């Protein structure tokens, strides 16, 4: 895989499958601990469907992770696998995550979800479509204005958060790009700061993906977020225009930021 290639990431909060069982593991953060626990389970011919650990912790501290296994060809029961995982490492506790519905297992043990130290929530495409598309359908240009100013306020809050985290002024836009990609809002993003403003190019902007087939540039929320962030960065009022948009067939979304 080249550096530019990507692969989808399933967050694994909810897993579907008739023979799937989840395990919530509490243990210690030491080299090789997770490997020993997973090796103990692998001896029973179970297949990992999804696995992830919580926020990184200091070596020697407490740690937790969740793993979902397919038991279709397992040589032991979930209870036997749980016991083997616990016995693999001293002071390890393993809780079996029972299906909440037939064929549905969910991780309800890791709460709240955190991103950069703040509580976060996951929205699927169906919810975002109702947010970004439905409000336009219901309120027209008024809905578009609402989305823009929601984004504007969010952009200013994001700028303040990055400043509090100690991100240097030189790296603020790079952090904006990295965060947008990391949360799934875009596939890639590049920017160029120049006299009087800047240019941003964004590939697979989630908001505009939902508007494909439009006869005009579609972004309002992200355009507002860029404007809010840029107004703090440049310490001035700015105008943000989406000059290219994937919603109307362009290869990427392009935003021109001009200091007013």
PDB file of C-alpha atoms in Angstrom:
ATOM      1  CA  UNK A   1       0.000   0.000   0.000  1.00  0.00           C
ATOM      2  CA  UNK A   2       1.361   3.417  -0.957  1.00  0.00           C
ATOM      3  CA  UNK A   3       1.407   6.323   1.481  1.00  0.00           C
ATOM      4  CA  UNK A   4      -1.596   7.880  -0.283  1.00  0.00           C
ATOM      5  CA  UNK A   5      -3.764   4.754  -0.152  1.00  0.00           C
ATOM      6  CA  UNK A   6      -6.250   4.368   2.675  1.00  0.00           C
ATOM      7  CA  UNK A   7      -8.393   1.589   4.082  1.00  0.00           C
ATOM      8  CA  UNK A   8     -11.728   1.838   5.936  1.00  0.00           C
ATOM      9  CA  UNK A   9     -11.763   1.661   9.728  1.00  0.00           C
ATOM     10  CA  UNK A  10     -14.699   0.092  11.533  1.00  0.00           C
ATOM     11  CA  UNK A  11     -14.980   1.640  14.979  1.00  0.00           C
ATOM     12  CA  UNK A  12     -16.413  -1.597  16.321  1.00  0.00           C
ATOM     13  CA  UNK A  13     -18.750  -0.104  18.884  1.00  0.00           C
ATOM     14  CA  UNK A  14     -21.585  -2.301  17.594  1.00  0.00           C
ATOM     15  CA  UNK A  15     -20.916  -5.697  16.003  1.00  0.00           C
ATOM     16  CA  UNK A  16     -23.458  -7.807  14.117  1.00  0.00           C
ATOM     17  CA  UNK A  17     -23.206 -11.598  13.951  1.00  0.00           C
ATOM     18  CA  UNK A  18     -24.882 -14.682  15.395  1.00  0.00           C
ATOM     19  CA  UNK A  19     -21.652 -16.237  16.685  1.00  0.00           C
ATOM     20  CA  UNK A  20     -19.915 -13.077  17.879  1.00  0.00           C
ATOM     21  CA  UNK A  21     -18.948 -12.504  21.503  1.00  0.00           C
ATOM     22  CA  UNK A  22     -17.242  -9.510  23.067  1.00  0.00           C
ATOM     23  CA  UNK A  23     -14.711  -9.398  25.905  1.00  0.00           C
ATOM     24  CA  UNK A  24     -13.896  -6.356  28.018  1.00  0.00           C
ATOM     25  CA  UNK A  25     -10.409  -6.758  29.467  1.00  0.00           C
ATOM     26  CA  UNK A  26      -8.921  -4.869  32.416  1.00  0.00           C
ATOM     27  CA  UNK A  27      -5.212  -5.442  32.891  1.00  0.00           C
ATOM     28  CA  UNK A  28      -1.908  -3.593  33.303  1.00  0.00           C
ATOM     29  CA  UNK A  29       0.045  -1.592  30.742  1.00  0.00           C
ATOM     30  CA  UNK A  30       3.192  -3.656  30.301  1.00  0.00           C
ATOM     31  CA  UNK A  31       5.016  -4.889  27.173  1.00  0.00           C
ATOM     32  CA  UNK A  32       3.593  -8.168  25.895  1.00  0.00           C
ATOM     33  CA  UNK A  33       0.545  -8.247  28.165  1.00  0.00           C
ATOM     34  CA  UNK A  34      -2.042  -7.856  25.405  1.00  0.00           C
ATOM     35  CA  UNK A  35      -0.213 -10.388  23.230  1.00  0.00           C
ATOM     36  CA  UNK A  36      -0.272 -13.016  25.995  1.00  0.00           C
ATOM     37  CA  UNK A  37      -3.979 -12.507  26.625  1.00  0.00           C
ATOM     38  CA  UNK A  38      -4.857 -12.725  22.935  1.00  0.00           C
ATOM     39  CA  UNK A  39      -2.624 -15.769  22.448  1.00  0.00           C
ATOM     40  CA  UNK A  40      -4.493 -17.543  25.236  1.00  0.00           C
ATOM     41  CA  UNK A  41      -7.771 -16.979  23.375  1.00  0.00           C
ATOM     42  CA  UNK A  42      -6.331 -17.878  19.962  1.00  0.00           C
ATOM     43  CA  UNK A  43      -5.609 -21.433  21.150  1.00  0.00           C
ATOM     44  CA  UNK A  44      -9.357 -22.066  21.009  1.00  0.00           C
ATOM     45  CA  UNK A  45      -9.573 -21.256  17.277  1.00  0.00           C
ATOM     46  CA  UNK A  46     -11.518 -18.013  17.657  1.00  0.00           C
ATOM     47  CA  UNK A  47     -11.093 -15.249  15.082  1.00  0.00           C
ATOM     48  CA  UNK A  48     -10.706 -11.586  15.998  1.00  0.00           C
ATOM     49  CA  UNK A  49     -13.354  -9.419  14.329  1.00  0.00           C
ATOM     50  CA  UNK A  50     -12.468  -6.136  16.002  1.00  0.00           C
ATOM     51  CA  UNK A  51     -10.123  -4.971  18.744  1.00  0.00           C
ATOM     52  CA  UNK A  52      -9.161  -1.639  20.238  1.00  0.00           C
ATOM     53  CA  UNK A  53      -7.769  -0.284  23.464  1.00  0.00           C
ATOM     54  CA  UNK A  54      -8.704   2.863  25.344  1.00  0.00           C
ATOM     55  CA  UNK A  55      -6.636   6.021  25.842  1.00  0.00           C
ATOM     56  CA  UNK A  56      -2.899   5.217  26.140  1.00  0.00           C
ATOM     57  CA  UNK A  57      -1.744   4.946  29.720  1.00  0.00           C
ATOM     58  CA  UNK A  58       1.607   5.079  31.462  1.00  0.00           C
ATOM     59  CA  UNK A  59       3.627   1.902  31.671  1.00  0.00           C
ATOM     60  CA  UNK A  60       2.645  -0.049  34.745  1.00  0.00           C
ATOM     61  CA  UNK A  61      -0.712   1.670  35.045  1.00  0.00           C
ATOM     62  CA  UNK A  62      -4.158   0.216  34.492  1.00  0.00           C
ATOM     63  CA  UNK A  63      -5.309  -0.446  30.944  1.00  0.00           C
ATOM     64  CA  UNK A  64      -8.368  -1.815  29.201  1.00  0.00           C
ATOM     65  CA  UNK A  65      -9.307  -3.080  25.774  1.00  0.00           C
ATOM     66  CA  UNK A  66     -12.254  -4.699  24.042  1.00  0.00           C
ATOM     67  CA  UNK A  67     -11.993  -7.587  21.608  1.00  0.00           C
ATOM     68  CA  UNK A  68     -14.787  -9.207  19.600  1.00  0.00           C
ATOM     69  CA  UNK A  69     -14.363 -12.831  18.497  1.00  0.00           C
ATOM     70  CA  UNK A  70     -16.134 -14.980  15.928  1.00  0.00           C
ATOM     71  CA  UNK A  71     -16.923 -18.299  17.619  1.00  0.00           C
ATOM     72  CA  UNK A  72     -18.190 -20.067  14.471  1.00  0.00           C
ATOM     73  CA  UNK A  73     -15.353 -22.625  14.620  1.00  0.00           C
ATOM     74  CA  UNK A  74     -14.380 -22.229  18.265  1.00  0.00           C
ATOM     75  CA  UNK A  75     -13.202 -25.218  20.287  1.00  0.00           C
ATOM     76  CA  UNK A  76     -14.451 -23.776  23.575  1.00  0.00           C
ATOM     77  CA  UNK A  77     -17.313 -21.782  25.040  1.00  0.00           C
ATOM     78  CA  UNK A  78     -17.079 -18.013  25.610  1.00  0.00           C
ATOM     79  CA  UNK A  79     -16.854 -18.688  29.351  1.00  0.00           C
ATOM     80  CA  UNK A  80     -13.869 -21.013  28.865  1.00  0.00           C
ATOM     81  CA  UNK A  81     -12.131 -18.462  26.661  1.00  0.00           C
ATOM     82  CA  UNK A  82     -12.776 -15.736  29.234  1.00  0.00           C
ATOM     83  CA  UNK A  83     -11.191 -17.866  31.970  1.00  0.00           C
ATOM     84  CA  UNK A  84      -8.107 -18.605  29.845  1.00  0.00           C
ATOM     85  CA  UNK A  85      -7.638 -14.908  29.095  1.00  0.00           C
ATOM     86  CA  UNK A  86      -7.788 -14.048  32.795  1.00  0.00           C
ATOM     87  CA  UNK A  87      -5.281 -16.747  33.703  1.00  0.00           C
ATOM     88  CA  UNK A  88      -2.813 -15.619  31.026  1.00  0.00           C
ATOM     89  CA  UNK A  89      -1.754 -12.513  32.977  1.00  0.00           C
ATOM     90  CA  UNK A  90      -1.871 -11.969  36.724  1.00  0.00           C
ATOM     91  CA  UNK A  91      -4.467  -9.475  38.018  1.00  0.00           C
ATOM     92  CA  UNK A  92      -6.380  -9.461  34.737  1.00  0.00           C
ATOM     93  CA  UNK A  93     -10.174  -9.261  34.764  1.00  0.00           C
ATOM     94  CA  UNK A  94     -12.241 -10.201  31.717  1.00  0.00           C
ATOM     95  CA  UNK A  95     -15.947  -9.482  31.390  1.00  0.00           C
ATOM     96  CA  UNK A  96     -18.043 -11.205  28.748  1.00  0.00           C
ATOM     97  CA  UNK A  97     -20.162  -8.729  26.771  1.00  0.00           C
ATOM     98  CA  UNK A  98     -23.494 -10.440  26.279  1.00  0.00           C
ATOM     99  CA  UNK A  99     -25.593  -9.729  23.150  1.00  0.00           C
ATOM    100  CA  UNK A 100     -28.041  -6.892  23.780  1.00  0.00           C
ATOM    101  CA  UNK A 101     -30.244  -8.276  20.981  1.00  0.00           C
ATOM    102  CA  UNK A 102     -30.038 -11.528  19.017  1.00  0.00           C
ATOM    103  CA  UNK A 103     -26.946 -11.160  16.843  1.00  0.00           C
ATOM    104  CA  UNK A 104     -26.011  -7.723  18.215  1.00  0.00           C
ATOM    105  CA  UNK A 105     -23.062  -7.156  20.569  1.00  0.00           C
ATOM    106  CA  UNK A 106     -22.001  -3.674  21.659  1.00  0.00           C
ATOM    107  CA  UNK A 107     -19.224  -2.114  23.682  1.00  0.00           C
ATOM    108  CA  UNK A 108     -21.044  -0.281  26.456  1.00  0.00           C
ATOM    109  CA  UNK A 109     -18.099  -0.420  28.859  1.00  0.00           C
ATOM    110  CA  UNK A 110     -15.992   2.404  27.440  1.00  0.00           C
ATOM    111  CA  UNK A 111     -17.782   5.633  28.367  1.00  0.00           C
ATOM    112  CA  UNK A 112     -17.540   8.490  27.693  1.00  0.00           C
ATOM    113  CA  UNK A 113     -15.901   8.593  24.275  1.00  0.00           C
ATOM    114  CA  UNK A 114     -13.045  11.095  24.261  1.00  0.00           C
ATOM    115  CA  UNK A 115     -11.162  12.975  21.551  1.00  0.00           C
ATOM    116  CA  UNK A 116      -8.262  15.246  22.529  1.00  0.00           C
ATOM    117  CA  UNK A 117      -9.466  15.002  26.108  1.00  0.00           C
ATOM    118  CA  UNK A 118     -13.035  16.143  25.396  1.00  0.00           C
ATOM    119  CA  UNK A 119     -16.223  14.127  25.238  1.00  0.00           C
ATOM    120  CA  UNK A 120     -17.111  13.050  21.694  1.00  0.00           C
ATOM    121  CA  UNK A 121     -20.038  11.376  19.973  1.00  0.00           C
ATOM    122  CA  UNK A 122     -20.257   9.357  16.753  1.00  0.00           C
ATOM    123  CA  UNK A 123     -22.780  10.314  14.053  1.00  0.00           C
ATOM    124  CA  UNK A 124     -23.499   7.884  11.210  1.00  0.00           C
ATOM    125  CA  UNK A 125     -24.203   9.069   7.671  1.00  0.00           C
ATOM    126  CA  UNK A 126     -27.972   8.793   8.137  1.00  0.00           C
ATOM    127  CA  UNK A 127     -27.848  11.328  10.974  1.00  0.00           C
ATOM    128  CA  UNK A 128     -25.500  13.647   9.085  1.00  0.00           C
ATOM    129  CA  UNK A 129     -27.757  13.498   6.036  1.00  0.00           C
ATOM    130  CA  UNK A 130     -30.666  14.674   8.155  1.00  0.00           C
ATOM    131  CA  UNK A 131     -28.479  17.432   9.556  1.00  0.00           C
ATOM    132  CA  UNK A 132     -26.718  18.713   6.437  1.00  0.00           C
ATOM    133  CA  UNK A 133     -29.333  17.911   3.789  1.00  0.00           C
ATOM    134  CA  UNK A 134     -32.641  17.773   5.637  1.00  0.00           C
ATOM    135  CA  UNK A 135     -32.343  21.229   7.185  1.00  0.00           C
ATOM    136  CA  UNK A 136     -31.779  22.755   3.724  1.00  0.00           C
ATOM    137  CA  UNK A 137     -34.806  20.948   2.361  1.00  0.00           C
ATOM    138  CA  UNK A 138     -36.964  22.208   5.200  1.00  0.00           C
ATOM    139  CA  UNK A 139     -35.683  25.787   5.594  1.00  0.00           C
ATOM    140  CA  UNK A 140     -33.964  26.598   2.283  1.00  0.00           C
ATOM    141  CA  UNK A 141     -31.421  29.416   2.409  1.00  0.00           C
ATOM    142  CA  UNK A 142     -32.325  29.975   6.058  1.00  0.00           C
ATOM    143  CA  UNK A 143     -31.166  26.436   6.803  1.00  0.00           C
ATOM    144  CA  UNK A 144     -27.941  27.061   4.904  1.00  0.00           C
ATOM    145  CA  UNK A 145     -27.280  30.191   6.963  1.00  0.00           C
ATOM    146  CA  UNK A 146     -27.965  28.242  10.156  1.00  0.00           C
ATOM    147  CA  UNK A 147     -25.423  25.576   9.164  1.00  0.00           C
ATOM    148  CA  UNK A 148     -22.826  28.215   8.293  1.00  0.00           C
ATOM    149  CA  UNK A 149     -23.063  29.975  11.644  1.00  0.00           C
ATOM    150  CA  UNK A 150     -23.090  26.682  13.532  1.00  0.00           C
ATOM    151  CA  UNK A 151     -19.837  25.905  11.755  1.00  0.00           C
ATOM    152  CA  UNK A 152     -18.463  29.386  12.441  1.00  0.00           C
ATOM    153  CA  UNK A 153     -18.992  29.033  16.186  1.00  0.00           C
ATOM    154  CA  UNK A 154     -17.502  25.531  16.099  1.00  0.00           C
ATOM    155  CA  UNK A 155     -14.444  26.785  14.219  1.00  0.00           C
ATOM    156  CA  UNK A 156     -13.754  29.433  16.837  1.00  0.00           C
ATOM    157  CA  UNK A 157     -14.171  26.895  19.643  1.00  0.00           C
ATOM    158  CA  UNK A 158     -11.770  24.522  17.867  1.00  0.00           C
ATOM    159  CA  UNK A 159      -9.171  27.294  17.545  1.00  0.00           C
ATOM    160  CA  UNK A 160      -9.418  28.054  21.266  1.00  0.00           C
ATOM    161  CA  UNK A 161      -9.083  24.356  22.111  1.00  0.00           C
ATOM    162  CA  UNK A 162      -5.923  23.943  20.036  1.00  0.00           C
ATOM    163  CA  UNK A 163      -4.451  27.060  21.605  1.00  0.00           C
ATOM    164  CA  UNK A 164      -5.126  25.687  25.096  1.00  0.00           C
ATOM    165  CA  UNK A 165      -3.487  22.404  24.078  1.00  0.00           C
ATOM    166  CA  UNK A 166      -0.316  24.350  23.349  1.00  0.00           C
ATOM    167  CA  UNK A 167      -0.336  23.980  19.565  1.00  0.00           C
ATOM    168  CA  UNK A 168       2.013  26.626  18.185  1.00  0.00           C
ATOM    169  CA  UNK A 169       0.561  29.299  15.856  1.00  0.00           C
ATOM    170  CA  UNK A 170       2.709  27.904  13.039  1.00  0.00           C
ATOM    171  CA  UNK A 171       1.059  24.468  13.375  1.00  0.00           C
ATOM    172  CA  UNK A 172      -2.578  25.432  13.954  1.00  0.00           C
ATOM    173  CA  UNK A 173      -3.770  24.821  10.386  1.00  0.00           C
ATOM    174  CA  UNK A 174      -1.833  21.565  10.172  1.00  0.00           C
ATOM    175  CA  UNK A 175      -3.640  20.467  13.337  1.00  0.00           C
ATOM    176  CA  UNK A 176      -6.970  21.504  11.804  1.00  0.00           C
ATOM    177  CA  UNK A 177      -6.214  19.296   8.785  1.00  0.00           C
ATOM    178  CA  UNK A 178      -5.060  16.302  10.823  1.00  0.00           C
ATOM    179  CA  UNK A 179      -8.095  16.448  13.107  1.00  0.00           C
ATOM    180  CA  UNK A 180     -10.564  16.718  10.203  1.00  0.00           C
ATOM    181  CA  UNK A 181      -9.047  13.631   8.588  1.00  0.00           C
ATOM    182  CA  UNK A 182      -8.822  11.729  11.890  1.00  0.00           C
ATOM    183  CA  UNK A 183     -12.532  12.177  12.682  1.00  0.00           C
ATOM    184  CA  UNK A 184     -13.532  10.986   9.205  1.00  0.00           C
ATOM    185  CA  UNK A 185     -14.560  14.402   7.908  1.00  0.00           C
ATOM    186  CA  UNK A 186     -12.261  14.212   4.877  1.00  0.00           C
ATOM    187  CA  UNK A 187      -9.791  11.924   3.125  1.00  0.00           C
ATOM    188  CA  UNK A 188      -7.083  14.549   2.702  1.00  0.00           C
ATOM    189  CA  UNK A 189      -6.601  18.282   3.118  1.00  0.00           C
ATOM    190  CA  UNK A 190      -3.951  20.773   2.030  1.00  0.00           C
ATOM    191  CA  UNK A 191      -3.601  24.492   2.637  1.00  0.00           C
ATOM    192  CA  UNK A 192      -1.504  27.424   1.505  1.00  0.00           C
ATOM    193  CA  UNK A 193      -1.261  30.644   3.490  1.00  0.00           C
ATOM    194  CA  UNK A 194      -0.580  33.667   1.316  1.00  0.00           C
ATOM    195  CA  UNK A 195      -0.774  37.423   1.458  1.00  0.00           C
ATOM    196  CA  UNK A 196      -4.321  38.489   2.220  1.00  0.00           C
ATOM    197  CA  UNK A 197      -5.635  35.043   3.127  1.00  0.00           C
ATOM    198  CA  UNK A 198      -5.224  31.385   2.211  1.00  0.00           C
ATOM    199  CA  UNK A 199      -6.433  28.525   0.010  1.00  0.00           C
ATOM    200  CA  UNK A 200      -7.612  25.136   1.275  1.00  0.00           C
ATOM    201  CA  UNK A 201      -8.249  22.003  -0.766  1.00  0.00           C
ATOM    202  CA  UNK A 202     -10.213  19.156   0.792  1.00  0.00           C
ATOM    203  CA  UNK A 203     -10.770  15.719  -0.709  1.00  0.00           C
ATOM    204  CA  UNK A 204     -13.945  13.744   0.097  1.00  0.00           C
ATOM    205  CA  UNK A 205     -15.369  16.388   2.416  1.00  0.00           C
ATOM    206  CA  UNK A 206     -18.160  14.480   4.195  1.00  0.00           C
ATOM    207  CA  UNK A 207     -20.641  17.343   4.051  1.00  0.00           C
ATOM    208  CA  UNK A 208     -20.287  17.744   0.286  1.00  0.00           C
ATOM    209  CA  UNK A 209     -20.297  13.983  -0.310  1.00  0.00           C
ATOM    210  CA  UNK A 210     -23.878  14.078   0.967  1.00  0.00           C
ATOM    211  CA  UNK A 211     -24.740  16.791  -1.553  1.00  0.00           C
ATOM    212  CA  UNK A 212     -23.462  15.091  -4.709  1.00  0.00           C
ATOM    213  CA  UNK A 213     -25.599  16.014  -7.696  1.00  0.00           C
ATOM    214  CA  UNK A 214     -25.945  19.631  -6.615  1.00  0.00           C
ATOM    215  CA  UNK A 215     -25.666  22.365  -9.237  1.00  0.00           C
ATOM    216  CA  UNK A 216     -23.761  24.642  -6.853  1.00  0.00           C
ATOM    217  CA  UNK A 217     -21.117  24.497  -4.133  1.00  0.00           C
ATOM    218  CA  UNK A 218     -22.645  22.691  -1.178  1.00  0.00           C
ATOM    219  CA  UNK A 219     -20.549  23.274   1.949  1.00  0.00           C
ATOM    220  CA  UNK A 220     -21.997  25.497   4.643  1.00  0.00           C
ATOM    221  CA  UNK A 221     -21.008  23.927   7.969  1.00  0.00           C
ATOM    222  CA  UNK A 222     -17.361  23.292   7.040  1.00  0.00           C
ATOM    223  CA  UNK A 223     -17.152  26.620   5.224  1.00  0.00           C
ATOM    224  CA  UNK A 224     -18.341  28.237   8.447  1.00  0.00           C
ATOM    225  CA  UNK A 225     -15.858  26.243  10.538  1.00  0.00           C
ATOM    226  CA  UNK A 226     -13.021  27.397   8.288  1.00  0.00           C
ATOM    227  CA  UNK A 227     -14.255  30.991   8.580  1.00  0.00           C
ATOM    228  CA  UNK A 228     -14.477  30.819  12.375  1.00  0.00           C
ATOM    229  CA  UNK A 229     -11.029  29.255  12.685  1.00  0.00           C
ATOM    230  CA  UNK A 230      -9.511  31.676  10.168  1.00  0.00           C
ATOM    231  CA  UNK A 231     -11.026  34.742  11.842  1.00  0.00           C
ATOM    232  CA  UNK A 232      -9.187  33.821  15.039  1.00  0.00           C
ATOM    233  CA  UNK A 233      -5.999  32.878  13.211  1.00  0.00           C
ATOM    234  CA  UNK A 234      -5.796  36.108  11.198  1.00  0.00           C
ATOM    235  CA  UNK A 235      -7.363  38.166  14.007  1.00  0.00           C
ATOM    236  CA  UNK A 236      -9.687  39.743  11.462  1.00  0.00           C
ATOM    237  CA  UNK A 237     -12.996  39.239   9.714  1.00  0.00           C
ATOM    238  CA  UNK A 238     -12.710  36.888   6.753  1.00  0.00           C
ATOM    239  CA  UNK A 239     -14.747  35.885   3.725  1.00  0.00           C
ATOM    240  CA  UNK A 240     -14.716  32.208   2.753  1.00  0.00           C
ATOM    241  CA  UNK A 241     -15.889  31.148  -0.712  1.00  0.00           C
ATOM    242  CA  UNK A 242     -16.068  27.544  -1.910  1.00  0.00           C
ATOM    243  CA  UNK A 243     -14.752  27.862  -5.464  1.00  0.00           C
ATOM    244  CA  UNK A 244     -14.736  24.134  -6.265  1.00  0.00           C
ATOM    245  CA  UNK A 245     -16.958  21.396  -4.851  1.00  0.00           C
ATOM    246  CA  UNK A 246     -17.250  17.637  -5.248  1.00  0.00           C
ATOM    247  CA  UNK A 247     -21.030  17.992  -4.940  1.00  0.00           C
ATOM    248  CA  UNK A 248     -21.105  19.568  -8.409  1.00  0.00           C
ATOM    249  CA  UNK A 249     -18.503  17.277  -9.938  1.00  0.00           C
ATOM    250  CA  UNK A 250     -15.138  18.840  -9.078  1.00  0.00           C
ATOM    251  CA  UNK A 251     -12.323  16.492  -7.949  1.00  0.00           C
ATOM    252  CA  UNK A 252     -12.022  18.251  -4.577  1.00  0.00           C
ATOM    253  CA  UNK A 253     -13.510  21.114  -2.587  1.00  0.00           C
ATOM    254  CA  UNK A 254     -11.528  24.339  -2.681  1.00  0.00           C
ATOM    255  CA  UNK A 255     -12.013  27.225  -0.278  1.00  0.00           C
ATOM    256  CA  UNK A 256     -10.595  30.705  -0.763  1.00  0.00           C
ATOM    257  CA  UNK A 257     -10.177  32.650   2.473  1.00  0.00           C
ATOM    258  CA  UNK A 258      -9.841  36.413   2.109  1.00  0.00           C
ATOM    259  CA  UNK A 259      -9.156  38.843   4.937  1.00  0.00           C
ATOM    260  CA  UNK A 260     -11.969  41.391   4.801  1.00  0.00           C
TER     261      UNK A 260
END
